[in-house]
XYZ file of C-alpha atoms in Angstrom:
337
model
C -81.686 204.471 147.879
C -78.916 204.709 145.155
C -78.705 202.803 141.954
C -75.686 200.863 143.391
C -77.767 200.148 146.443
C -80.832 198.733 144.393
C -78.423 196.675 142.232
C -77.163 195.240 145.390
C -79.938 193.916 146.643
C -80.400 191.893 143.565
C -77.001 191.502 141.445
C -78.663 190.542 138.589
C -79.201 191.405 134.781
C -82.814 191.586 135.617
C -81.995 194.193 138.154
C -79.791 196.420 135.623
C -82.822 196.294 133.081
C -85.105 197.691 136.111
C -82.571 200.303 137.000
C -81.968 201.321 133.061
C -86.125 201.513 132.555
C -87.402 202.526 136.138
C -84.609 204.950 137.562
C -82.871 206.511 134.453
C -83.689 209.899 133.830
C -86.285 210.423 131.131
C -86.249 214.066 129.297
C -88.103 212.095 126.381
C -89.303 208.839 125.912
C -86.867 207.123 123.366
C -85.881 204.826 125.957
C -88.907 203.093 126.342
C -89.953 202.735 123.016
C -86.316 200.808 122.617
C -86.503 198.961 125.049
C -90.114 197.606 124.012
C -88.149 196.753 120.759
C -85.478 195.018 122.200
C -87.875 192.836 124.306
C -89.916 191.946 121.527
C -86.826 190.951 119.376
C -84.956 189.201 122.391
C -88.332 186.727 122.334
C -87.706 185.538 118.783
C -84.128 184.248 120.183
C -82.383 186.347 117.504
C -78.942 187.294 118.327
C -78.340 190.169 115.694
C -81.161 192.560 113.944
C -80.562 194.876 111.016
C -80.622 198.401 112.454
C -83.288 199.390 110.312
C -85.567 196.666 111.288
C -85.157 197.834 115.093
C -85.596 201.350 114.200
C -89.541 199.997 112.368
C -90.273 198.497 115.289
C -89.241 201.715 117.779
C -90.683 204.167 115.570
C -94.049 202.695 114.947
C -93.955 202.151 118.573
C -93.238 205.810 119.451
C -95.777 206.946 117.084
C -98.447 204.844 118.584
C -97.706 206.505 121.749
C -97.550 209.990 120.240
C -101.158 209.939 119.144
C -102.480 209.626 122.205
C -100.256 211.575 124.886
C -96.836 213.994 124.273
C -93.512 212.080 123.918
C -91.606 215.087 125.342
C -92.348 217.911 127.890
C -94.521 220.509 126.321
C -92.455 223.647 127.440
C -89.333 222.157 125.067
C -89.354 223.592 121.991
C -88.398 220.847 118.743
C -86.775 221.866 116.171
C -87.779 220.763 112.567
C -85.066 218.188 111.967
C -86.054 216.674 115.838
C -86.621 213.163 115.507
C -90.221 213.578 117.312
C -90.698 216.394 114.705
C -90.261 214.022 112.175
C -92.678 211.478 113.721
C -95.567 214.031 114.479
C -95.725 215.009 111.051
C -95.595 211.270 109.494
C -97.986 209.965 112.379
C -100.953 209.885 110.122
C -99.009 208.339 107.153
C -97.844 205.880 109.597
C -101.003 204.677 111.339
C -102.519 204.125 108.143
C -99.586 202.189 106.657
C -99.335 200.253 110.113
C -95.362 200.569 109.325
C -93.050 203.827 109.411
C -92.940 205.855 106.764
C -89.670 205.508 105.057
C -88.991 209.077 105.789
C -89.705 208.452 109.723
C -87.472 205.304 109.297
C -84.634 207.151 107.887
C -84.876 209.560 110.599
C -85.017 206.857 113.382
C -81.734 204.927 111.801
C -79.953 208.290 111.537
C -81.062 209.337 115.373
C -80.705 206.233 117.305
C -77.366 205.343 117.267
C -76.332 208.999 118.444
C -79.234 209.693 120.512
C -81.360 206.955 122.580
C -78.730 203.621 121.922
C -75.568 206.135 123.477
C -77.825 206.490 126.876
C -79.749 203.464 127.253
C -77.507 201.686 129.722
C -76.793 205.590 131.664
C -78.033 206.361 135.005
C -77.802 209.714 136.374
C -74.652 210.278 138.679
C -73.478 207.262 137.480
C -71.704 205.688 134.417
C -73.730 202.677 133.463
C -75.858 199.994 134.460
C -73.869 196.940 135.580
C -75.239 194.941 132.451
C -75.617 195.614 128.895
C -78.371 194.573 126.463
C -76.761 195.417 123.031
C -74.252 196.501 121.110
C -73.869 198.199 117.546
C -71.548 196.841 114.854
C -71.102 197.379 111.273
C -71.448 200.793 109.333
C -74.093 202.208 107.098
C -76.629 199.863 105.645
C -74.635 197.185 107.006
C -74.997 198.138 110.715
C -76.760 195.402 112.868
C -77.495 195.928 116.440
C -76.260 192.759 118.472
C -78.321 191.501 121.427
C -76.356 190.181 124.338
C -77.044 186.892 126.105
C -78.082 188.968 129.246
C -80.983 190.308 127.084
C -81.874 187.481 125.562
C -82.426 185.503 128.767
C -84.491 188.135 130.216
C -86.954 188.315 127.012
C -87.512 184.719 127.459
C -87.731 184.531 130.883
C -90.650 183.511 132.996
C -90.274 187.143 134.058
C -90.329 189.001 130.708
C -94.133 189.534 130.976
C -93.596 191.546 134.358
C -90.889 193.150 132.746
C -92.777 194.491 129.922
C -95.804 195.659 131.945
C -93.482 197.439 134.307
C -91.941 199.403 131.233
C -95.226 200.055 129.810
C -96.351 201.608 133.100
C -93.637 203.900 133.486
C -93.992 204.857 129.964
C -97.339 206.346 131.020
C -96.424 208.011 134.175
C -93.501 209.752 132.604
C -95.867 210.617 129.546
C -98.276 212.245 132.061
C -95.776 214.228 133.324
C -94.765 215.618 130.207
C -98.670 217.194 129.382
C -97.554 220.901 130.532
C -100.575 222.068 133.036
C -100.972 217.999 134.434
C -96.820 218.150 134.739
C -97.263 221.136 136.831
C -100.014 219.614 139.194
C -98.176 216.427 139.373
C -94.867 218.081 140.722
C -97.312 219.879 143.034
C -99.562 217.535 144.030
C -98.082 214.014 143.311
C -100.976 211.608 142.346
C -103.496 209.594 144.000
C -105.025 206.159 143.914
C -108.538 204.917 142.608
C -109.487 202.139 144.656
C -112.077 200.891 142.296
C -109.923 200.445 139.281
C -106.114 199.798 141.612
C -105.003 202.503 139.243
C -102.584 205.512 139.903
C -104.882 208.634 138.870
C -103.616 212.218 138.267
C -105.341 214.648 140.691
C -105.974 217.476 137.746
C -108.086 215.454 135.254
C -108.829 212.485 137.232
C -107.671 210.388 134.372
C -105.967 207.142 135.193
C -102.509 206.999 134.348
C -101.317 203.256 135.255
C -101.799 200.290 137.460
C -100.465 200.232 140.953
C -99.164 196.894 140.685
C -97.007 197.626 137.377
C -96.030 200.817 138.345
C -94.533 199.843 141.874
C -93.631 195.984 141.590
C -90.490 196.684 140.110
C -88.886 198.765 142.759
C -90.031 195.481 144.953
C -87.741 193.736 142.586
C -90.769 192.061 141.739
C -91.520 190.559 145.127
C -94.292 190.170 147.112
C -93.609 192.629 150.192
C -95.079 190.374 152.637
C -93.192 186.861 152.179
C -90.415 188.274 149.907
C -90.792 185.841 147.192
C -91.024 186.682 143.488
C -94.636 187.514 142.067
C -94.887 185.372 139.436
C -96.756 185.496 136.178
C -100.193 183.514 136.799
C -99.764 184.314 140.457
C -103.077 186.209 142.182
C -101.626 189.533 143.072
C -103.024 191.895 145.636
C -102.151 195.696 146.560
C -101.735 195.745 150.366
C -102.309 198.099 152.922
C -99.179 197.501 154.658
C -100.266 199.245 157.428
C -104.064 198.071 157.183
C -106.531 200.476 156.596
C -109.104 199.768 159.152
C -106.676 201.503 161.493
C -107.690 204.771 160.268
C -111.291 203.558 160.717
C -110.883 202.068 164.201
C -108.748 204.853 165.448
C -111.399 207.325 164.035
C -114.420 205.675 166.009
C -112.980 206.804 169.089
C -111.563 209.938 168.050
C -109.943 211.938 165.287
C -107.275 210.222 163.155
C -104.150 212.168 163.265
C -101.953 209.608 161.520
C -100.635 209.747 157.762
C -103.138 208.557 154.809
C -102.730 204.943 155.033
C -104.512 204.928 151.252
C -101.731 206.542 149.964
C -99.118 205.183 147.486
C -96.340 204.954 150.249
C -98.196 202.257 152.401
C -99.371 200.060 148.999
C -97.399 197.575 147.934
C -97.808 194.651 145.849
C -98.322 191.003 147.234
C -99.444 187.768 147.041
C -103.084 187.610 147.499
C -102.705 184.565 149.827
C -100.050 186.354 151.586
C -102.419 189.443 151.933
C -105.207 187.241 152.936
C -103.469 185.475 155.525
C -101.584 188.918 156.667
C -105.569 190.447 157.636
C -105.533 193.573 159.913
C -102.011 193.058 161.759
C -99.198 195.351 161.439
C -96.130 195.106 159.636
C -93.426 193.105 160.724
C -89.611 194.337 161.075
C -88.925 192.468 157.444
C -91.807 193.990 155.683
C -90.797 197.428 157.182
C -87.424 197.078 156.254
C -89.084 196.059 152.258
C -91.073 198.847 152.428
C -88.480 201.899 152.943
C -86.151 200.098 150.437
C -89.072 200.346 147.747
C -90.046 204.094 148.899
C -86.406 204.842 148.680
C -85.904 203.171 145.308
C -89.069 205.281 144.090
C -87.754 208.310 145.511
C -84.679 207.974 143.120
C -87.068 207.685 140.116
C -88.077 210.742 137.854
C -91.331 212.374 138.072
C -94.174 211.720 139.571
C -94.015 209.178 141.639
C -91.059 210.626 143.631
C -93.122 213.801 144.119
C -95.610 211.829 145.649
C -93.241 209.730 148.043
C -91.424 213.128 148.781
C -94.524 214.823 149.238
C -95.956 212.134 151.507
C -92.495 211.878 153.658
C -92.390 215.838 154.277
C -96.232 216.314 155.149
C -97.962 212.893 156.466
C -96.593 213.230 160.327
C -97.646 216.721 161.659
C -94.962 218.538 163.661
C -92.566 215.591 163.080
C -89.502 215.498 160.638
C -88.796 212.176 159.201
C -85.345 212.519 157.086
C -85.849 208.948 155.757
C -88.361 206.220 155.084
C -87.338 203.926 157.869
C -87.600 206.744 160.299
C -90.897 207.391 159.074
C -92.080 203.859 159.121
C -91.068 203.760 162.522
C -92.556 206.393 163.634
C -96.001 205.537 162.298
C -95.424 201.859 163.721
C -95.018 203.507 167.414
C -98.195 205.338 166.983
C -100.042 202.056 167.169
């Protein structure tokens, strides 16, 4: 599923935001720090933010993450003037102060307009997402960031906490892929699911990366896979086995199970807890299969490691069968029962 197809399913500023955050290329994590800062200022309703003020929140967010995980691939050699080099050198002092040092803030103000702020709206292979969320105006110390009405509406909407959680989950996933040894294992093996914590976990370190719901719900446009309605803040949410896990137990009790792993990411989808409860152990409906195929297609267009996990499922889950698309794969699984 291309970005254009993803947007066609929900032609809204919210879909544009998800395209930028979830499906844009990530060579570093600057985009997530900027997105987090934009949502934070957007909640205040202010239309104009001095660039230095935005840069302070942006750089502080990056430093907090930098203290825990790499913010660029460890195979990339950073130059002396690279912003991440400065951030690492100023990390301890910044954390002690609770705000960026003057050197770090100056580096952020200098680099942001020519770097992350030019690229935030861009998509690989396409010009830009359909909506814009800010524009730069002025020069020098008078430079300001004007937040667009679309950004202000998003940041103040009921869905804002969901969008912030999705951004945080994506940030964690990309960080994990940047750790050199772990990144290789994620590319080769994908991720697994820890059902005790409902977390996505990397196999090499058995380390929780992020929650299943936050990592996947944006690719469903924030909607329940079963009923198709929006998963609103405060709703009880369950992780649904679209093809019920009981099928593996049922078939395994009378012989060997030769089907795909129904406990894998491709078969797991956020849903209303009430919808999940009433669904019980039935097979998915045609509408649910279409939604799951579209969701998996969208994840397959996102950066590693979730993309690789889905690619491996599509390639390996049906022995001796080739399923070139998710709709064909899911149809083959459906007919197996």
